[in-house]
PDB file of C-alpha atoms and ligand atoms in Angstrom:
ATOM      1  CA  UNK A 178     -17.930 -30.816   0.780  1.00  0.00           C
ATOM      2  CA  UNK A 179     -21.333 -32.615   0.291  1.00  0.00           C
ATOM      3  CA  UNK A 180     -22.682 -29.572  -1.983  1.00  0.00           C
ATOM      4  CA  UNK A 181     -18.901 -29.882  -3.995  1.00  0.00           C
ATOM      5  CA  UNK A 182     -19.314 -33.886  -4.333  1.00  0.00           C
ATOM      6  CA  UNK A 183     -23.194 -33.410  -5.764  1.00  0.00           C
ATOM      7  CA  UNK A 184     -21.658 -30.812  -7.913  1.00  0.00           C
ATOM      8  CA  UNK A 185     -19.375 -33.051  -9.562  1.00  0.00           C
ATOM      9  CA  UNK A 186     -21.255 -35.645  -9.499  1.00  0.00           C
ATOM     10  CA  UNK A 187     -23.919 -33.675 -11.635  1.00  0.00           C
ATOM     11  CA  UNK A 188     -20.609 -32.491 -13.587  1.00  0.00           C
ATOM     12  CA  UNK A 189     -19.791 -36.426 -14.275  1.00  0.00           C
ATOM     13  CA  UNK A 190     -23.300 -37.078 -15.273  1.00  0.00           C
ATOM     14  CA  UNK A 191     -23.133 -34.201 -17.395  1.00  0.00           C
ATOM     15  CA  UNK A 192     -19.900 -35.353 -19.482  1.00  0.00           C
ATOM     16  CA  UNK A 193     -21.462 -38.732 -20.061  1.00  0.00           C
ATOM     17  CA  UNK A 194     -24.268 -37.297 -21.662  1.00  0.00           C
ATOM     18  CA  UNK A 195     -21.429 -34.786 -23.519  1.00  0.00           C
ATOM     19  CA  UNK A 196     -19.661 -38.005 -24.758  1.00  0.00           C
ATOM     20  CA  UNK A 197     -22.970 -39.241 -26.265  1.00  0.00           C
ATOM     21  CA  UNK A 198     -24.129 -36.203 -28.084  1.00  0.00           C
ATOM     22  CA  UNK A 199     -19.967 -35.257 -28.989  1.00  0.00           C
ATOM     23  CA  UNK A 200     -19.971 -38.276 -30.247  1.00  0.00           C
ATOM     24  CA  UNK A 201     -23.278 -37.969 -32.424  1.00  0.00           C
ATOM     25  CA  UNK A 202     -22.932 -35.033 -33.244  1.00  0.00           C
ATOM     26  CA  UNK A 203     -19.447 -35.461 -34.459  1.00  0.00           C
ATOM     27  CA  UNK A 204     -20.568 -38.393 -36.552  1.00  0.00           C
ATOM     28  CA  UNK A 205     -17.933 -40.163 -34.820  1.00  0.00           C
ATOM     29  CA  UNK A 206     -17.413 -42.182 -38.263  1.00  0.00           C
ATOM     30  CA  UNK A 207     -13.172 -42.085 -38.637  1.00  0.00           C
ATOM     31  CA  UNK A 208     -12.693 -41.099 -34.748  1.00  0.00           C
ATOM     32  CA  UNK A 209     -10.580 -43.087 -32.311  1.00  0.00           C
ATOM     33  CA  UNK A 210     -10.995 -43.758 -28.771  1.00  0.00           C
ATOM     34  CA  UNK A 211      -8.980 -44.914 -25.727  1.00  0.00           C
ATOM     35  CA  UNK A 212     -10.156 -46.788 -22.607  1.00  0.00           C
ATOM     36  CA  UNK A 213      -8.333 -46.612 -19.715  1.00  0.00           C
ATOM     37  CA  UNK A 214      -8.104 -48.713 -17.069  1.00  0.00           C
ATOM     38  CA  UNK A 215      -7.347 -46.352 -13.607  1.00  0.00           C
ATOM     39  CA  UNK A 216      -5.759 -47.852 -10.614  1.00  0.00           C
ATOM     40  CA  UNK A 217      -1.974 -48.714 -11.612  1.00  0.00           C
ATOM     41  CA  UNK A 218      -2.545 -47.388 -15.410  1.00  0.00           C
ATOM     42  CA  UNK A 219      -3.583 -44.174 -14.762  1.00  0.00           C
ATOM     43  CA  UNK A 220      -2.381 -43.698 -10.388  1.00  0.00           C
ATOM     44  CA  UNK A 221       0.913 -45.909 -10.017  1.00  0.00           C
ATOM     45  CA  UNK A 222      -1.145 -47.312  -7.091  1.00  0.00           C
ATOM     46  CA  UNK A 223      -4.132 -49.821  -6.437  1.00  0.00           C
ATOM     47  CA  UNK A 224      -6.690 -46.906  -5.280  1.00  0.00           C
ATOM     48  CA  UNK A 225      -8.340 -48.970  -2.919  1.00  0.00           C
ATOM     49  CA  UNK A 226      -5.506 -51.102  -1.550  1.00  0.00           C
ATOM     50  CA  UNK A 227      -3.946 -48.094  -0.749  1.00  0.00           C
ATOM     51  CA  UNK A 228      -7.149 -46.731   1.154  1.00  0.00           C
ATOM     52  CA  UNK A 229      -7.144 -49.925   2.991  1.00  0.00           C
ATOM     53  CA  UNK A 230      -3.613 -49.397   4.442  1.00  0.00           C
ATOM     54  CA  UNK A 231      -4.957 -46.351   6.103  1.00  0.00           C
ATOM     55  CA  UNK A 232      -6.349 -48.721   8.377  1.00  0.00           C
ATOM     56  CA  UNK A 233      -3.756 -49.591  11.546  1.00  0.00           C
ATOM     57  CA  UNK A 234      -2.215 -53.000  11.181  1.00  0.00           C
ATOM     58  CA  UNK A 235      -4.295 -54.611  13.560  1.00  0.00           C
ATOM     59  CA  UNK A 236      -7.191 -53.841  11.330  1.00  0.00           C
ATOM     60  CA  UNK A 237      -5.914 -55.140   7.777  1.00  0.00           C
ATOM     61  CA  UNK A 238      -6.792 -58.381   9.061  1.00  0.00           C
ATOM     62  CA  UNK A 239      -6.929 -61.604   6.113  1.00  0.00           C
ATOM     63  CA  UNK A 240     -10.309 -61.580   6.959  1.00  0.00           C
ATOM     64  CA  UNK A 241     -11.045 -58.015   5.855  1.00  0.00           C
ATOM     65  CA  UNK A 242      -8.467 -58.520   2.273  1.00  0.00           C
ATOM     66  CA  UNK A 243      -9.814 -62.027   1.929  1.00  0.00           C
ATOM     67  CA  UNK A 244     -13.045 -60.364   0.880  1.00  0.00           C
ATOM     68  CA  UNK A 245     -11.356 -59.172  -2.067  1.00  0.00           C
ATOM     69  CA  UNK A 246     -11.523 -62.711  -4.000  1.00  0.00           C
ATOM     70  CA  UNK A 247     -14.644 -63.593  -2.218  1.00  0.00           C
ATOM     71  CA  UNK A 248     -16.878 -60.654  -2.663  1.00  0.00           C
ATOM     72  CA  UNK A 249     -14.883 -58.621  -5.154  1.00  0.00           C
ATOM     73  CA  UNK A 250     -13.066 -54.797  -4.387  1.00  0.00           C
ATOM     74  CA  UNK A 251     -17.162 -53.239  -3.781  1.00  0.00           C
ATOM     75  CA  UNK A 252     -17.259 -55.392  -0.944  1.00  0.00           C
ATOM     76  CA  UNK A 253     -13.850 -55.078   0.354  1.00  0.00           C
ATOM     77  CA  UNK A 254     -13.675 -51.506   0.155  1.00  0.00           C
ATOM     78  CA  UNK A 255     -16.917 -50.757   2.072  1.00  0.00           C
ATOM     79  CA  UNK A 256     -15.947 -52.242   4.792  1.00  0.00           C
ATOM     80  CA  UNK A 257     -12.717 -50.622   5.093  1.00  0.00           C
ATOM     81  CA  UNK A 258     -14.863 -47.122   4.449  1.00  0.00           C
ATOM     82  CA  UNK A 259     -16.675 -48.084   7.220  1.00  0.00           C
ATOM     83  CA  UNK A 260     -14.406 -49.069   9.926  1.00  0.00           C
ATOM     84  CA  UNK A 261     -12.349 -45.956   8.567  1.00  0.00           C
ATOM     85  CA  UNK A 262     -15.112 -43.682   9.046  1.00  0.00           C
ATOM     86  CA  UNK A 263     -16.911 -45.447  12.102  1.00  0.00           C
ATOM     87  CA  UNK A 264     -13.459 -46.211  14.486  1.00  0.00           C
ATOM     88  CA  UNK A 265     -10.848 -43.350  12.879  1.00  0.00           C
ATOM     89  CA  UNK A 266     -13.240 -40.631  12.132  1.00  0.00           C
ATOM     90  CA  UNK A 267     -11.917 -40.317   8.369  1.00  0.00           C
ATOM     91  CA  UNK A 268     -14.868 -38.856   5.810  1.00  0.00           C
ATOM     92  CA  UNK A 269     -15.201 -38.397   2.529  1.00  0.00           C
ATOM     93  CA  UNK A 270     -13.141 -35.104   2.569  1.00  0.00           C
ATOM     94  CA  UNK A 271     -10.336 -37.258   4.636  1.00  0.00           C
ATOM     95  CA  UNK A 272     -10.515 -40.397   2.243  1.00  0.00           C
ATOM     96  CA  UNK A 273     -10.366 -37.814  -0.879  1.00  0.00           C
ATOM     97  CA  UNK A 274      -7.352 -35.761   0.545  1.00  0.00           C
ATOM     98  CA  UNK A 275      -5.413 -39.615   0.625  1.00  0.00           C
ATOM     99  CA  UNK A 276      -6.734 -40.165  -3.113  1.00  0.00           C
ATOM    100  CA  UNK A 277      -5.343 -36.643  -4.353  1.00  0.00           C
ATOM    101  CA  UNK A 278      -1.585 -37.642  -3.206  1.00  0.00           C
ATOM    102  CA  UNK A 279      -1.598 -40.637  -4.815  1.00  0.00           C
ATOM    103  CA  UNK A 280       1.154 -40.545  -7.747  1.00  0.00           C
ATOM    104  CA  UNK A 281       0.770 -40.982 -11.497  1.00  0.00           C
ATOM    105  CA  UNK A 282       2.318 -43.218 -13.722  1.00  0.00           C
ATOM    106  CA  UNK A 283       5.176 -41.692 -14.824  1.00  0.00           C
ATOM    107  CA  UNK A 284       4.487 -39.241 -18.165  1.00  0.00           C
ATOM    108  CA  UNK A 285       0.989 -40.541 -17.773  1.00  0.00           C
ATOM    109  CA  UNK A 286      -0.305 -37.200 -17.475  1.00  0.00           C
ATOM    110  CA  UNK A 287       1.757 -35.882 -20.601  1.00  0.00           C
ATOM    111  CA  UNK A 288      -0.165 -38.753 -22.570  1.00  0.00           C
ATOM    112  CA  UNK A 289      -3.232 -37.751 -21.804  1.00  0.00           C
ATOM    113  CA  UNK A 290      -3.031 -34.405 -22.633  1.00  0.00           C
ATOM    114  CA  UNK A 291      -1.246 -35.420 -25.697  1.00  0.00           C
ATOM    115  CA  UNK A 292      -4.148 -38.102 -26.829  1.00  0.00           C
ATOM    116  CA  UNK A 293      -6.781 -35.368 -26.280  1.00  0.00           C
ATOM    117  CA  UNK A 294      -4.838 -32.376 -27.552  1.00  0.00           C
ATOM    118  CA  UNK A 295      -6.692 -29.938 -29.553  1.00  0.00           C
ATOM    119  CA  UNK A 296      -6.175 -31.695 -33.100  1.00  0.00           C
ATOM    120  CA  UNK A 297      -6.893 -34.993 -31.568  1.00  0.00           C
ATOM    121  CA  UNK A 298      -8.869 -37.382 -33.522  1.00  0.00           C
ATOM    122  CA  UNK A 299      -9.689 -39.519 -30.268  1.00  0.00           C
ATOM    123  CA  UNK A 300     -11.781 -39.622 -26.942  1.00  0.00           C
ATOM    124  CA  UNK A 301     -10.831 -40.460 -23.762  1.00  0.00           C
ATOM    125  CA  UNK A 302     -12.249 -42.435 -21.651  1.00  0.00           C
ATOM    126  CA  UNK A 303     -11.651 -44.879 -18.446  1.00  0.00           C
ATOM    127  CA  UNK A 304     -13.264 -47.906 -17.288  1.00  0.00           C
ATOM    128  CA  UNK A 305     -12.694 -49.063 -13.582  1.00  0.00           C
ATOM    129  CA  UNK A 306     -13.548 -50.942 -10.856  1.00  0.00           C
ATOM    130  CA  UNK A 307     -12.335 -48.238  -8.280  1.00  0.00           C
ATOM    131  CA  UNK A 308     -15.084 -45.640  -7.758  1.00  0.00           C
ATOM    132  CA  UNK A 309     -16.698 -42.559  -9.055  1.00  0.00           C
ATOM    133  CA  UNK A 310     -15.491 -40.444  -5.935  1.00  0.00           C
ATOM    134  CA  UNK A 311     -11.730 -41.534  -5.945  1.00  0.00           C
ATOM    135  CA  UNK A 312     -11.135 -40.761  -9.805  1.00  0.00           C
ATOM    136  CA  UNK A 313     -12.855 -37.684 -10.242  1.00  0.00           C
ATOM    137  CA  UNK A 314     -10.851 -36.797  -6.700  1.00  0.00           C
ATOM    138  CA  UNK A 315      -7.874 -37.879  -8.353  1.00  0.00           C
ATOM    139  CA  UNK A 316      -8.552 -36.362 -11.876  1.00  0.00           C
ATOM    140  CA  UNK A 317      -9.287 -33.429 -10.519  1.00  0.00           C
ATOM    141  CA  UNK A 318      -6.614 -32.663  -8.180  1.00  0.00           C
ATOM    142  CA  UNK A 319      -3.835 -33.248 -11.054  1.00  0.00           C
ATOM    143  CA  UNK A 320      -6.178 -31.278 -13.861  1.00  0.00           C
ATOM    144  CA  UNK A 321      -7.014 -33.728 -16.427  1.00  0.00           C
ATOM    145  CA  UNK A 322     -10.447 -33.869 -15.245  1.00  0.00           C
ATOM    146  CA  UNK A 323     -11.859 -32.192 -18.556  1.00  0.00           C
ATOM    147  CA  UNK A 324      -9.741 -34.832 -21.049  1.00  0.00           C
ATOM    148  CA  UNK A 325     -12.514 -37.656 -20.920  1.00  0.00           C
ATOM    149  CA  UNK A 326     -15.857 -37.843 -22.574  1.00  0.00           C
ATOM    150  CA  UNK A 327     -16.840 -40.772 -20.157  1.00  0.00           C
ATOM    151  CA  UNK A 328     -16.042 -42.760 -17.321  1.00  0.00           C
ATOM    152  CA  UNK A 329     -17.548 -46.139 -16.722  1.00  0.00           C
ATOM    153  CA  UNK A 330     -17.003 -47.367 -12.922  1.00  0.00           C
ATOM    154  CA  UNK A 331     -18.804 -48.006  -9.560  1.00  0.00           C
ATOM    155  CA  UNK A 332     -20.876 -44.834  -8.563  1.00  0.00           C
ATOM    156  CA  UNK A 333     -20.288 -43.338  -4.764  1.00  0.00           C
ATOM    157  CA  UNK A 334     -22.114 -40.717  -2.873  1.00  0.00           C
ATOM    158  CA  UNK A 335     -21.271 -39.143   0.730  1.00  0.00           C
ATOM    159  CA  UNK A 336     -23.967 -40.164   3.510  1.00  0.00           C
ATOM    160  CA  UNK A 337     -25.729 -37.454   5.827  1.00  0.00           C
ATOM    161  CA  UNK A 338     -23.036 -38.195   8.560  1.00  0.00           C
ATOM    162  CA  UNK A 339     -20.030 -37.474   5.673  1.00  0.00           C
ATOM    163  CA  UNK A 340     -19.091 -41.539   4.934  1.00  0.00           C
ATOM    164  CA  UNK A 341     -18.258 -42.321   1.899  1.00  0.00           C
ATOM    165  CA  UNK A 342     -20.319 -44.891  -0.069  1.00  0.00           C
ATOM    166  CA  UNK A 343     -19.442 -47.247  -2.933  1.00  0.00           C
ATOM    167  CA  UNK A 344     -22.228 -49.113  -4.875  1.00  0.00           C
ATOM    168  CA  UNK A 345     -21.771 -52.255  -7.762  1.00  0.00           C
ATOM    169  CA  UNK A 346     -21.975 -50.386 -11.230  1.00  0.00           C
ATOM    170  CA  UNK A 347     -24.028 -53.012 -11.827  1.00  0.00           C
ATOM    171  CA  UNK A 348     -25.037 -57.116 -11.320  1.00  0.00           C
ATOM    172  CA  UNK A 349     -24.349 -59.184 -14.123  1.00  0.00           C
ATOM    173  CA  UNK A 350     -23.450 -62.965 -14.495  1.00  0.00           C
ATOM    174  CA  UNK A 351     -23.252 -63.306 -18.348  1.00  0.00           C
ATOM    175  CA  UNK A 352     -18.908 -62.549 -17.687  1.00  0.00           C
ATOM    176  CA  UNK A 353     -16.927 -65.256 -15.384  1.00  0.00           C
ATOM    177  CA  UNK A 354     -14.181 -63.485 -16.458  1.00  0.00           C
ATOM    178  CA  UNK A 355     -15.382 -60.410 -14.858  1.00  0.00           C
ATOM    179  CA  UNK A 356     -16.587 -59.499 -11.447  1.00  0.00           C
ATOM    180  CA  UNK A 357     -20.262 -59.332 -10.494  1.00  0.00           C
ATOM    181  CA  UNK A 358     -20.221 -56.045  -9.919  1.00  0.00           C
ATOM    182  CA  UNK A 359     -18.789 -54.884 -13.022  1.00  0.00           C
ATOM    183  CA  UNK A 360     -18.004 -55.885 -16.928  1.00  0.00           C
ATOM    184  CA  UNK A 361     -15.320 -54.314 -18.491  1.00  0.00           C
ATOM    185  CA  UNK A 362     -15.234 -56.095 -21.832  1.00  0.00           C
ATOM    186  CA  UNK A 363     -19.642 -55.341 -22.156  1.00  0.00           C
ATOM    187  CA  UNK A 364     -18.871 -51.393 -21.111  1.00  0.00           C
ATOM    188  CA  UNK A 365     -16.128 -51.055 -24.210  1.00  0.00           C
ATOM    189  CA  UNK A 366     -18.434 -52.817 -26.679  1.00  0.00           C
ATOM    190  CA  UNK A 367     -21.278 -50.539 -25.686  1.00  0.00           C
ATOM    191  CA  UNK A 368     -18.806 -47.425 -26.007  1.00  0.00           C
ATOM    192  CA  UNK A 369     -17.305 -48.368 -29.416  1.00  0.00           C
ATOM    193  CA  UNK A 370     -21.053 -49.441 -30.675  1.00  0.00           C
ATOM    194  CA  UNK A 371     -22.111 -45.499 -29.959  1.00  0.00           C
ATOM    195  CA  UNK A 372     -19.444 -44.129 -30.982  1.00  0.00           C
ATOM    196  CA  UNK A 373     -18.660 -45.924 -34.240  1.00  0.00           C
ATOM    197  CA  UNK A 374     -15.121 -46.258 -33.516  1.00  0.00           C
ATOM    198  CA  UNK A 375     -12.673 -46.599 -36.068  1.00  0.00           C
ATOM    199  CA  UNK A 376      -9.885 -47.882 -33.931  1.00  0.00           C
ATOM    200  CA  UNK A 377      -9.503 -48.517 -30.434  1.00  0.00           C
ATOM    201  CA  UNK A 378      -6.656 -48.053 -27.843  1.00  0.00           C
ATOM    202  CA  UNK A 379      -7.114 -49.919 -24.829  1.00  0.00           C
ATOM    203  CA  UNK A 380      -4.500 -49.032 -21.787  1.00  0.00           C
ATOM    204  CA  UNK A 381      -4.498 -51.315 -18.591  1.00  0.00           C
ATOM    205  CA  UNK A 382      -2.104 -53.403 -16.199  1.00  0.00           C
ATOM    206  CA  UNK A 383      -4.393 -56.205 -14.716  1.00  0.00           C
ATOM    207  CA  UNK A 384      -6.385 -59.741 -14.914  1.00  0.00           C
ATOM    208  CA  UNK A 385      -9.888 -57.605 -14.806  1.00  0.00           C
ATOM    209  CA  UNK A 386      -8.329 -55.971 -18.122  1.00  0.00           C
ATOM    210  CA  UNK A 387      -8.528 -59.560 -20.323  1.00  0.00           C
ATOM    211  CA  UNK A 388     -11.948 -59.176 -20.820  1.00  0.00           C
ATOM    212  CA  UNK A 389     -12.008 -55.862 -22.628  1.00  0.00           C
ATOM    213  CA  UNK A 390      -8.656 -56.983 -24.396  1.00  0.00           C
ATOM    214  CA  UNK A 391     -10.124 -59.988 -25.968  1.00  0.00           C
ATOM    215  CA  UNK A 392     -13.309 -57.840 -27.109  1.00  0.00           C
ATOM    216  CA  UNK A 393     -10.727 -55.581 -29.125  1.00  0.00           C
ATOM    217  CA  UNK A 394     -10.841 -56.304 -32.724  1.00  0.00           C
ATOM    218  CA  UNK A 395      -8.174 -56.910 -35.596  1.00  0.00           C
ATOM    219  CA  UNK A 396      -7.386 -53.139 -36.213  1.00  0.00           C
ATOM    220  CA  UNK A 397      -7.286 -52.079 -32.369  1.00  0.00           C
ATOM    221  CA  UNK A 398      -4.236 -51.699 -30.338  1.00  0.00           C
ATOM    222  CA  UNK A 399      -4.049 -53.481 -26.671  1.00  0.00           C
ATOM    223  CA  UNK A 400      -1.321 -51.613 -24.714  1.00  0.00           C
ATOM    224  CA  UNK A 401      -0.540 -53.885 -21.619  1.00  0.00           C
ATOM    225  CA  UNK A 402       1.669 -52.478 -18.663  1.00  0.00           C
ATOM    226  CA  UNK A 403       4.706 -54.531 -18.391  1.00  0.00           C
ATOM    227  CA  UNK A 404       5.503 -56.248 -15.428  1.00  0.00           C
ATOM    228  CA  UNK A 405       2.047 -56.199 -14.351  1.00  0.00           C
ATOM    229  CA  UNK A 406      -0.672 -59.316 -13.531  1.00  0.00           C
ATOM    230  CA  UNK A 407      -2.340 -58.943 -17.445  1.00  0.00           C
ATOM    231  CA  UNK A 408       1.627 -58.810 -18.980  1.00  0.00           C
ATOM    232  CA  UNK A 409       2.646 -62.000 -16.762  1.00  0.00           C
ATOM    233  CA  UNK A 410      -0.760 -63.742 -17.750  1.00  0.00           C
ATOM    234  CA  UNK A 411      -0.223 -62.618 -21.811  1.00  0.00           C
ATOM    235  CA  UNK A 412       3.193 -64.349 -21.829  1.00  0.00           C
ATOM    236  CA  UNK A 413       2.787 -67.855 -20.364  1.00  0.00           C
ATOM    237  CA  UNK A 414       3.721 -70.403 -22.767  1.00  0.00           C
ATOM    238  CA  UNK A 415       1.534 -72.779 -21.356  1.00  0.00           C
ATOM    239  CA  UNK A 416      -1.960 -70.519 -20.709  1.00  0.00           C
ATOM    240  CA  UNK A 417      -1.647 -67.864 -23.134  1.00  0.00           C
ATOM    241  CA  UNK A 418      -5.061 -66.830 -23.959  1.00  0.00           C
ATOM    242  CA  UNK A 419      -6.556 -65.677 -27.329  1.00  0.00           C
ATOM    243  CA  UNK A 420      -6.829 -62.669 -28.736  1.00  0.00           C
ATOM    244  CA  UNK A 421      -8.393 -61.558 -32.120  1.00  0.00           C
ATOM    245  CA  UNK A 422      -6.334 -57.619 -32.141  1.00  0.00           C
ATOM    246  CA  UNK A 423      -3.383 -58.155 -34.231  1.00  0.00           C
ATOM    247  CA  UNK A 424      -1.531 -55.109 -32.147  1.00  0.00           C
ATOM    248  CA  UNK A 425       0.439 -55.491 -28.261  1.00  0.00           C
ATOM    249  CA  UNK A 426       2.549 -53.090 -26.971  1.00  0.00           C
ATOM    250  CA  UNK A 427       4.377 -53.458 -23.457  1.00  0.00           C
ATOM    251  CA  UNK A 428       4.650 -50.264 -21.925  1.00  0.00           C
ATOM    252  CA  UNK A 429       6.122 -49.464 -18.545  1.00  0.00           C
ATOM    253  CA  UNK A 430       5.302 -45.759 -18.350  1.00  0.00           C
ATOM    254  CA  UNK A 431       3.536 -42.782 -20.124  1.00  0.00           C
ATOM    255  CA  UNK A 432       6.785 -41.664 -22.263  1.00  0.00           C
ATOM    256  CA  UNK A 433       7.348 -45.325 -23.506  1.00  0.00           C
ATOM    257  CA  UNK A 434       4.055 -45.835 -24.259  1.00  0.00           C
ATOM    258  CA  UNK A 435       3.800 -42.338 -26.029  1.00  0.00           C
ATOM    259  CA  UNK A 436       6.781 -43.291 -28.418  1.00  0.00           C
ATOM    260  CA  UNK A 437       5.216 -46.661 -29.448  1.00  0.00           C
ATOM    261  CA  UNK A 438       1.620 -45.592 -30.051  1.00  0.00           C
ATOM    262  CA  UNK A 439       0.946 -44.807 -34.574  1.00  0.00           C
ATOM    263  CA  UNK A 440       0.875 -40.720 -34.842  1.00  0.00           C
TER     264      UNK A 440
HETATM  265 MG1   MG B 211      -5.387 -51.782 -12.958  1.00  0.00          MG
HETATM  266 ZN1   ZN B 212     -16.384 -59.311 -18.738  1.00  0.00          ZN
END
């Protein structure tokens, strides 16, 4: 499991540097890309919620969830990992079997497939603050693994005694819209910078979404899930905030979203 995990970690290291050099080498001038957003977007559940509930009930106590708006979803699930691992002997390989049954967004897999189709004049990529481990897990398992050219999230690697381990993708404090551990909105303007974008497609459900959104630009299309936190947060009357793309869509699944999108 540990030799499969550093494989595909190598693998995801490997398609970064494939999305840099497609994307010079392509002379990316005139291409499109899409960022997706993962948990609820992409898997019709909160990845690491749903990880968390593995725990018994006595264990999901507030003070383990209240570290989610203290510390931020790093912090919260680590310590789930490790009382999984430490009091109910669940792994990596355990944790990643409960990721791989996980559902997807209805006809979200169909979109994918159909954004990155052979004629496609787009990349794919997804920017989360899940983890490495759980996405490619998840990717994997339901073969769309080989449809993105990058993804931008918290890294993880599997400890000596088989826990899993999920680090910050980074500490920044330039972004109070963002959490410390990761900027969504600086990740999409370093993407679009390299790859010279032409027009953007950004796909997410959540408040840690807004921050990307308001970085897209006139021409770019935001496609919020309705229903969701971001959707509730885009419609107030009274707090609406500002954004400079000229293009929303509400979408509640992948066959919606599909029949909205320009072809
Ligand atoms: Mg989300
Ligand atoms: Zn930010």
């Amino acid at each position: 499991m540990l030799r499969d995990f550093l494989l595909k970690m190598a693998r995801s290291a490997l398609g970064q540097r494939r999305s840099m050099c497609s994307i010079s080498n392509g002379g990316a001038k005139g291409r499109e890309m899409a960022a997706f957003d993962f948990d609820l977007t992409i898997v019709d559940r909160d990845s690491d919620t749903s990880v968390g509930q593995l725990l018994p009930s006595t264990e999901r106590t507030a003070e383990l969830f209240d570290l989610i708006p203290k510390c931020g979803w790093v912090a919260f699930i680590q310590h789930a990992l490790q009382l999984l691992h430490q009091k109910y002997s669940m792994d990596a390989v355990a944790v990643g079997r409960h990721i791989r049954s996980l559902p997807p967004v209805p006809g979200i897999l169909r979109l994918l497939r159909q954004l990155a189709g052979h004629h496609s004049n787009m990349d794919l990529f997804i920017v989360s603050d899940s983890n490495c481990f759980f996405i490619s897990e998840w990717l994997e398992a339901h073969g769309v693994d080989h449809l993105f050219a990058g993804i931008y999230t918290n890294p993880a690697s599997i400890a000596a005694d088989g826990r899993l381990i999920v680090s910050p993708y980074e500490e920044q404090n330039h972004c109070e819209l963002c959490p410390v551990n990761l900027c969504k909105g600086r990740i999409l303007d370093k993407v679009i910078s390299m790859g010279n974008y032409k027009r953007v497609l950004y796909i997410g459900d959540g408040c840690n979404d807004l921050c990307a959104v308001q970085r897209l630009r006139a021409n770019d299309i935001a496609c919020i899930r309705r229903g969701y936190e971001l959707h509730r947060k885009l419609t107030n009357a009274h707090h609406r905030p500002q954004l400079t793309c000229n293009h929303i869509f509400f979408w509640s699944n992948g066959h919606d979203l599909y029949e909205q999108l320009p072809k």
